[in-house]
mmCIF file of C-alpha atoms in Angstrom:
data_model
loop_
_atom_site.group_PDB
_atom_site.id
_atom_site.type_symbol
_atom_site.label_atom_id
_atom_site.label_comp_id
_atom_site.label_asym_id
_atom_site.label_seq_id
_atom_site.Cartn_x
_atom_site.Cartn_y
_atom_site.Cartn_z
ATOM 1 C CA UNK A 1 15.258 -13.284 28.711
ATOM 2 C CA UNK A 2 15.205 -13.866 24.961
ATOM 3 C CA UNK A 3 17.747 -11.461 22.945
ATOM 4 C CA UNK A 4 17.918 -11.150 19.661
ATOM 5 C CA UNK A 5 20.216 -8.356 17.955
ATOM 6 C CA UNK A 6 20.668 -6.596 15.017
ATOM 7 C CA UNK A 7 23.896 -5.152 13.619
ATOM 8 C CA UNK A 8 22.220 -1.837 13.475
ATOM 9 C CA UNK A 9 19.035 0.353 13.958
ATOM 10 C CA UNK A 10 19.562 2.896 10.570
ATOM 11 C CA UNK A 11 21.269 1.837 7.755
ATOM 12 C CA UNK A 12 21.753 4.271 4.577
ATOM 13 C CA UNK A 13 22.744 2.889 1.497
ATOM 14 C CA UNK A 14 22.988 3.944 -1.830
ATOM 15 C CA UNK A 15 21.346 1.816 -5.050
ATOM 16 C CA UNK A 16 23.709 -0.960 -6.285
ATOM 17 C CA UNK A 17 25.506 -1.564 -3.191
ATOM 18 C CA UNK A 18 25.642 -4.870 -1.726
ATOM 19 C CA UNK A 19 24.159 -4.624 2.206
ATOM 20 C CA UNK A 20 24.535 -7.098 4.765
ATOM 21 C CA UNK A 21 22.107 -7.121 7.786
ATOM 22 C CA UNK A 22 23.490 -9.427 10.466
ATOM 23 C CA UNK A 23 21.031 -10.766 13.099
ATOM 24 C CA UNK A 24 22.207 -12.604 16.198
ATOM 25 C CA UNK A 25 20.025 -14.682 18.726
ATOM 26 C CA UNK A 26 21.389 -16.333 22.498
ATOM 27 C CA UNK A 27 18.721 -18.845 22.465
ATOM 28 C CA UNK A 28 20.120 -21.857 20.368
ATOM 29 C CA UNK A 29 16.784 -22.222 18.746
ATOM 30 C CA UNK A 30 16.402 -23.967 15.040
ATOM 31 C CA UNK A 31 14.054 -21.315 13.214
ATOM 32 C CA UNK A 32 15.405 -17.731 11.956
ATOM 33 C CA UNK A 33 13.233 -15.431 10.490
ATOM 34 C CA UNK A 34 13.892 -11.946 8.412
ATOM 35 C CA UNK A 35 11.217 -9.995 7.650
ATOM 36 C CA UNK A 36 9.896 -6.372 5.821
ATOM 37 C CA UNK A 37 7.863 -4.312 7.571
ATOM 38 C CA UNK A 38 6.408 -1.433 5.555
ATOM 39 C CA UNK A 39 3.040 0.598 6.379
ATOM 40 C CA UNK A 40 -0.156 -0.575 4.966
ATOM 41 C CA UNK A 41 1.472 -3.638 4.264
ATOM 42 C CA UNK A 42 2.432 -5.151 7.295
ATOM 43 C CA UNK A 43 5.330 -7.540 8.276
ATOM 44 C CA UNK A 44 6.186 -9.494 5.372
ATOM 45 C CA UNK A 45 8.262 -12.870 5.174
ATOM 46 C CA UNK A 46 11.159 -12.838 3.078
ATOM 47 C CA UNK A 47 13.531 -15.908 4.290
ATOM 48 C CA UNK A 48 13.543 -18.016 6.867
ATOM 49 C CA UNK A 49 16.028 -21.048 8.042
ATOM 50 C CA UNK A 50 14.981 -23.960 10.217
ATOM 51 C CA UNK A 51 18.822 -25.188 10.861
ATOM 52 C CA UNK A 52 22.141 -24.277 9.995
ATOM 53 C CA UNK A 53 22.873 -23.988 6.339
ATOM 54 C CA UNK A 54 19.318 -24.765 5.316
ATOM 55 C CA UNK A 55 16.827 -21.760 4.637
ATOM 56 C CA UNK A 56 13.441 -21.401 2.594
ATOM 57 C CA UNK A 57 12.124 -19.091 0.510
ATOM 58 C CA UNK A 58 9.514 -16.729 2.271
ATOM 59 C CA UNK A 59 6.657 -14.666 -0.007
ATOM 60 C CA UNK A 60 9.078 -11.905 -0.924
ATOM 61 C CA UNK A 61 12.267 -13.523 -1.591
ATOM 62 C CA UNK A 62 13.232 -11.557 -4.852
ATOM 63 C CA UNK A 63 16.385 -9.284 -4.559
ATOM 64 C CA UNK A 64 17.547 -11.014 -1.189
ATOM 65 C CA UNK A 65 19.608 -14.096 -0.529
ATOM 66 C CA UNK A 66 20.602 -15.465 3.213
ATOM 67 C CA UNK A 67 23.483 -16.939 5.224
ATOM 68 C CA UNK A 68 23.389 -19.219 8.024
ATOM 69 C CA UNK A 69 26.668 -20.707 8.760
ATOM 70 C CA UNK A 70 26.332 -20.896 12.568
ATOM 71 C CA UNK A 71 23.499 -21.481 14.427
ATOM 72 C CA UNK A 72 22.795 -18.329 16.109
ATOM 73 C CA UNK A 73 23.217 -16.220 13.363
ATOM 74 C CA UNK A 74 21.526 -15.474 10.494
ATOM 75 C CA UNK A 75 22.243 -12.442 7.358
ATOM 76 C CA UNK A 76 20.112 -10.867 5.094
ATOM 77 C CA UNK A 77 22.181 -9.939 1.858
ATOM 78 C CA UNK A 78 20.856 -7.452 -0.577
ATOM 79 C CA UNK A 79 22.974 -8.317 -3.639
ATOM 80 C CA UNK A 80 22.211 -4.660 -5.493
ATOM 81 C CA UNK A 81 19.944 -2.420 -3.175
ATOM 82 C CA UNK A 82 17.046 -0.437 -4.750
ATOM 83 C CA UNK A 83 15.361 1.996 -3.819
ATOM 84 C CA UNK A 84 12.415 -0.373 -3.465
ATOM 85 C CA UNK A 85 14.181 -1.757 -1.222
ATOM 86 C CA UNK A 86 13.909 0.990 1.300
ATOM 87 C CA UNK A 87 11.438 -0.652 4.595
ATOM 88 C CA UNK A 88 12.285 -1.591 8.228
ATOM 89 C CA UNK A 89 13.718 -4.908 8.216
ATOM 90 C CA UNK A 90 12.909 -7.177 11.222
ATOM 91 C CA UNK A 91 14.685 -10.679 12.213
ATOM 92 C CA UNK A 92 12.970 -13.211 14.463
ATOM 93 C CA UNK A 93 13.781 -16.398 15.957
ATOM 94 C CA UNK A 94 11.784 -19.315 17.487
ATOM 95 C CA UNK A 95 11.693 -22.423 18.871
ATOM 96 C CA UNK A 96 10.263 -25.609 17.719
ATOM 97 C CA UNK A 97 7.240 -25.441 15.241
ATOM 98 C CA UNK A 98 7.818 -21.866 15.053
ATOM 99 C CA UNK A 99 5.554 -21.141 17.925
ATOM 100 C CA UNK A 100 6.360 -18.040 19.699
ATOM 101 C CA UNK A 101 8.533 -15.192 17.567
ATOM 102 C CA UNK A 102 10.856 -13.274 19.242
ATOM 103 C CA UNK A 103 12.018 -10.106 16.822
ATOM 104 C CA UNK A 104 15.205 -7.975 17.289
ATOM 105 C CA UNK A 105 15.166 -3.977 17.510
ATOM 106 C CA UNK A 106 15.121 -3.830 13.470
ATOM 107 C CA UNK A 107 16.749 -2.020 10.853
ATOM 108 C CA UNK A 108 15.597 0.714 9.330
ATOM 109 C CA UNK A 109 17.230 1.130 5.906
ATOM 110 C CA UNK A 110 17.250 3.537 3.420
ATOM 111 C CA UNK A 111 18.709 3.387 0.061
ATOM 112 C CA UNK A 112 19.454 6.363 -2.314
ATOM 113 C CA UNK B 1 -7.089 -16.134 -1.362
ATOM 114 C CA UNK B 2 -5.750 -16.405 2.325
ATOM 115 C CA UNK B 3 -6.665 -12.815 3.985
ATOM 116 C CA UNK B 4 -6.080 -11.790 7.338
ATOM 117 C CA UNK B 5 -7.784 -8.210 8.367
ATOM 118 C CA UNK B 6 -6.913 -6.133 11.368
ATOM 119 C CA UNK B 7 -9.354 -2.526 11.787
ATOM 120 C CA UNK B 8 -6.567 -0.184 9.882
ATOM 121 C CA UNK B 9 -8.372 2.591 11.905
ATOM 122 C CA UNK B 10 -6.636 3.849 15.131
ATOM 123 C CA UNK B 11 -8.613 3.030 18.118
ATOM 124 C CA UNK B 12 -8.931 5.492 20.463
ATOM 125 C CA UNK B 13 -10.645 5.378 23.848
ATOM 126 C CA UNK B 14 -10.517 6.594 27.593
ATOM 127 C CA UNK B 15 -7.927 5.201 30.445
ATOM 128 C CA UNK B 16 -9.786 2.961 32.714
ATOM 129 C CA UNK B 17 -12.221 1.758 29.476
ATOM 130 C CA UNK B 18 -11.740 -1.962 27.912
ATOM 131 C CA UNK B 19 -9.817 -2.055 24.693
ATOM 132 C CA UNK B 20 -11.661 -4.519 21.895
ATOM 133 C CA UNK B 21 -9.305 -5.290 18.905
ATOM 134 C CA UNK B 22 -10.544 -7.784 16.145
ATOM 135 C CA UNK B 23 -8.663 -10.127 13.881
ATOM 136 C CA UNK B 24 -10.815 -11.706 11.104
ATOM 137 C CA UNK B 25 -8.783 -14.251 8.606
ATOM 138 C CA UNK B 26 -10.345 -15.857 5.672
ATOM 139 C CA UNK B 27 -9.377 -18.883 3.714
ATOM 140 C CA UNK B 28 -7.423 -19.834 6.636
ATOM 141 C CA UNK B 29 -7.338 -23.258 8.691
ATOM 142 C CA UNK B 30 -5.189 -21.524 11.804
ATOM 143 C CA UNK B 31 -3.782 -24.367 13.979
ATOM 144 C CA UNK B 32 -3.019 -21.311 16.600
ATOM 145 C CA UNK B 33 -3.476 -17.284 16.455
ATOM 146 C CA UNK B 34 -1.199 -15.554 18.866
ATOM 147 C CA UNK B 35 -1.523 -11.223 19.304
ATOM 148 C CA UNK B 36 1.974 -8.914 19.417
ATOM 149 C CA UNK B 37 2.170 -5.814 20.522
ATOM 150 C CA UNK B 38 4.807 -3.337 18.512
ATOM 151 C CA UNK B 39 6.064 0.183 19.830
ATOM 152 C CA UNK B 40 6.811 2.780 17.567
ATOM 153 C CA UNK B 41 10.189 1.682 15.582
ATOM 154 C CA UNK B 42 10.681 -1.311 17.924
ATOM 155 C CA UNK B 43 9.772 -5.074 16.588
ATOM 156 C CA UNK B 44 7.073 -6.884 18.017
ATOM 157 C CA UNK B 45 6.219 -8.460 21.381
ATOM 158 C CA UNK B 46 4.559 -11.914 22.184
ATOM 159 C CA UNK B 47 1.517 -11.503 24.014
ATOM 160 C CA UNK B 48 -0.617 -14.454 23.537
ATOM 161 C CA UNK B 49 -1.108 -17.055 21.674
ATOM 162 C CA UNK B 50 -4.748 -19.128 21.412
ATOM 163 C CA UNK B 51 -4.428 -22.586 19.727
ATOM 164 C CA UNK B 52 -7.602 -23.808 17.793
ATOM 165 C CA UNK B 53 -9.341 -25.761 20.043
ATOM 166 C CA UNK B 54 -8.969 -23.018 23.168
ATOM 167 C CA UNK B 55 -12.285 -20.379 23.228
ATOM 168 C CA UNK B 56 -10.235 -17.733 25.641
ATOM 169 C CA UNK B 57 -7.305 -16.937 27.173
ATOM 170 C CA UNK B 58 -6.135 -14.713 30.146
ATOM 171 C CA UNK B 59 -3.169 -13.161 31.312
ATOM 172 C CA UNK B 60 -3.430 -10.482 33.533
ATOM 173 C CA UNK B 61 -5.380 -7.731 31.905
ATOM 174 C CA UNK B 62 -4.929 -9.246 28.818
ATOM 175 C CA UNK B 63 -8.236 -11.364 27.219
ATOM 176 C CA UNK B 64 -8.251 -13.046 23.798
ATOM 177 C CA UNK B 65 -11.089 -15.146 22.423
ATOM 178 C CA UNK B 66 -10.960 -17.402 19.155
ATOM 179 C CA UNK B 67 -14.224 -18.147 17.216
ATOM 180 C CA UNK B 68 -13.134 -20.471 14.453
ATOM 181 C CA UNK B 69 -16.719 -20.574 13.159
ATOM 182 C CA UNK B 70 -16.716 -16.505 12.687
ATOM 183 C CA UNK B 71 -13.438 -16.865 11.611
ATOM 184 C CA UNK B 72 -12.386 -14.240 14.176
ATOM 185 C CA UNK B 73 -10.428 -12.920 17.103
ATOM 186 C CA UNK B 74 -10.785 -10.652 19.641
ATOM 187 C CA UNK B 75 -8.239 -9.322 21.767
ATOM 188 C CA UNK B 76 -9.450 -7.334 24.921
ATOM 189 C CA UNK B 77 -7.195 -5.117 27.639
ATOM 190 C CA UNK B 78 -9.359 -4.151 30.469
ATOM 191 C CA UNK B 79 -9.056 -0.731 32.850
ATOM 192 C CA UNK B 80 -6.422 0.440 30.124
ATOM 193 C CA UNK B 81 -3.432 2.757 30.351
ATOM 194 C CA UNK B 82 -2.091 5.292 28.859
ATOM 195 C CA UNK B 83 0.762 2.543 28.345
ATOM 196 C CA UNK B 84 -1.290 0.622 26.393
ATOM 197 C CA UNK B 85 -0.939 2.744 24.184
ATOM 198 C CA UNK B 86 1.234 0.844 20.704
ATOM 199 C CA UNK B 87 0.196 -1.155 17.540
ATOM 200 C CA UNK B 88 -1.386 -4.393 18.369
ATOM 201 C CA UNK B 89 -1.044 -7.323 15.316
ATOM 202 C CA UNK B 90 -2.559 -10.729 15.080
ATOM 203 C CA UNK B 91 -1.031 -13.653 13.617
ATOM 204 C CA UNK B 92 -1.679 -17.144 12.135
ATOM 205 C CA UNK B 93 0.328 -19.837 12.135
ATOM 206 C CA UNK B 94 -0.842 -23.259 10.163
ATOM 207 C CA UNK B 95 -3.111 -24.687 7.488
ATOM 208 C CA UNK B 96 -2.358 -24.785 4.041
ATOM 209 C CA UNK B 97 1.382 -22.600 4.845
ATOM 210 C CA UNK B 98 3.088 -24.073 7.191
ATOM 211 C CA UNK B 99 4.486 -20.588 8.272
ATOM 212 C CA UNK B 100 3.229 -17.229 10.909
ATOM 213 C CA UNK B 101 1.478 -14.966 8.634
ATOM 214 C CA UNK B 102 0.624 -11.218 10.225
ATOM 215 C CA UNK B 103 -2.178 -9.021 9.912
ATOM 216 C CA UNK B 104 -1.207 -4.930 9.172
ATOM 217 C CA UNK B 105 -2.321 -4.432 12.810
ATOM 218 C CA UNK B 106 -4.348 -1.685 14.866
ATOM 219 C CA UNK B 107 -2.986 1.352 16.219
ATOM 220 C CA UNK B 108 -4.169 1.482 19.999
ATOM 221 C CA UNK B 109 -4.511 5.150 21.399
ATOM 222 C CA UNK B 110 -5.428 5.605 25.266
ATOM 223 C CA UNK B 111 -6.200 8.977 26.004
ATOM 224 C CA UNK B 112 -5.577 10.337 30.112
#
């Protein structure tokens, strides 16, 4: 079975802190995926990386850089967390041309 | 622009009745459409996935159907359960962006 973790389920945080959401996936596959998921809006695509040290800019990349130094891992980074900033943040992986998704447990994190 | 609309409206119906979700898109080119299901604070689950040039597809009491002249999908779960119960979203992956892009999805409700 596919797993893909997440450092945690709840995060609180409080505005200007720098947050690091860690995502971890036992499939070697290329493509890593981090998401926002907030109601009415659905799940939103904020980075993505397609191979170690490469990533792409998703539709709501503002406010968030990435890291992907190994291959089965992949970091969101909030430089200075808003309150905007508050959602449910979901990683995925996949395999070639980005067929299938398979998401982690998610983060829920709130910031003061 | 590039629209992908799920029913925001919970459906509810009766164990034992057939479940009809729709997924209409717009300005959209979908090489493939594939359905998740998502539990309450959990991230979503494949289901299926329907490439372009496929009408329907089974699996178990699953049935999804893909009218790229409507522009729509339809996702059906026959003699439903109370376990059915969950959010159900639609995706598209191709075209123009060259990346999975979600509809909000439709809240599911099987009553005993």
């Amino acid at each position: 079975d596919v797993k893909v973790t997440q450092s945690s389920r709840y995060l609180v945080k409080r505005t200007g802190e720098k947050v690091f959401l860690e995502c971890v996936q036992d499939m070697d596959h290329e493509n890593m995926f981090w998401y926002r998921q907030d109601p009415g809006l659905g799940l939103r695509l904020i980075y993505f990386s397609y191979d170690v040290k490469m990533k792409e800019k998703g539709d709501i990349p503002e406010g968030y850089s990435v890291s992907r130094e190994k291959k089965e891992r992949f970091s969101l980074i909030l430089e200075s967390a808003s309150t905007n900033q508050t959602s449910m943040y979901l990683c995925a992986e996949a395999g070639g041309h980005q067929e299938t998704q398979y998401f982690g447990p998610g983060t829920r994190l709130l910031v003061l | 622009s590039q629209k992908i609309e799920q029913n925001s409206e919970a459906l509810n119906i009766q164990e034992g009745k057939t479940a009809t979700l729709t997924c209409n898109y717009t300005n959209y080119s979908p090489a493939y459409l594939q359905w998740y299901r998502q539990d309450p604070g959990r991230g979503p689950v494949f289901l299926l996935l329907i490439r372009e040039n496929e009408k329907e597809k089974r699996k178990e009491r699953l049935k999804v159907t893909f009218d790229t002249t409507l522009k729509q999908s339809l996702f059906h779960i026959t003699a439903s359960q109370p376990a059915d119960s969950a959010t159900y979203l639609c995706a598209l992956y191709g075209g123009a962006t060259n990346k999975l892009i979600f509809g909000t999805g439709t809240l599911l409700a099987v009553q005993p």
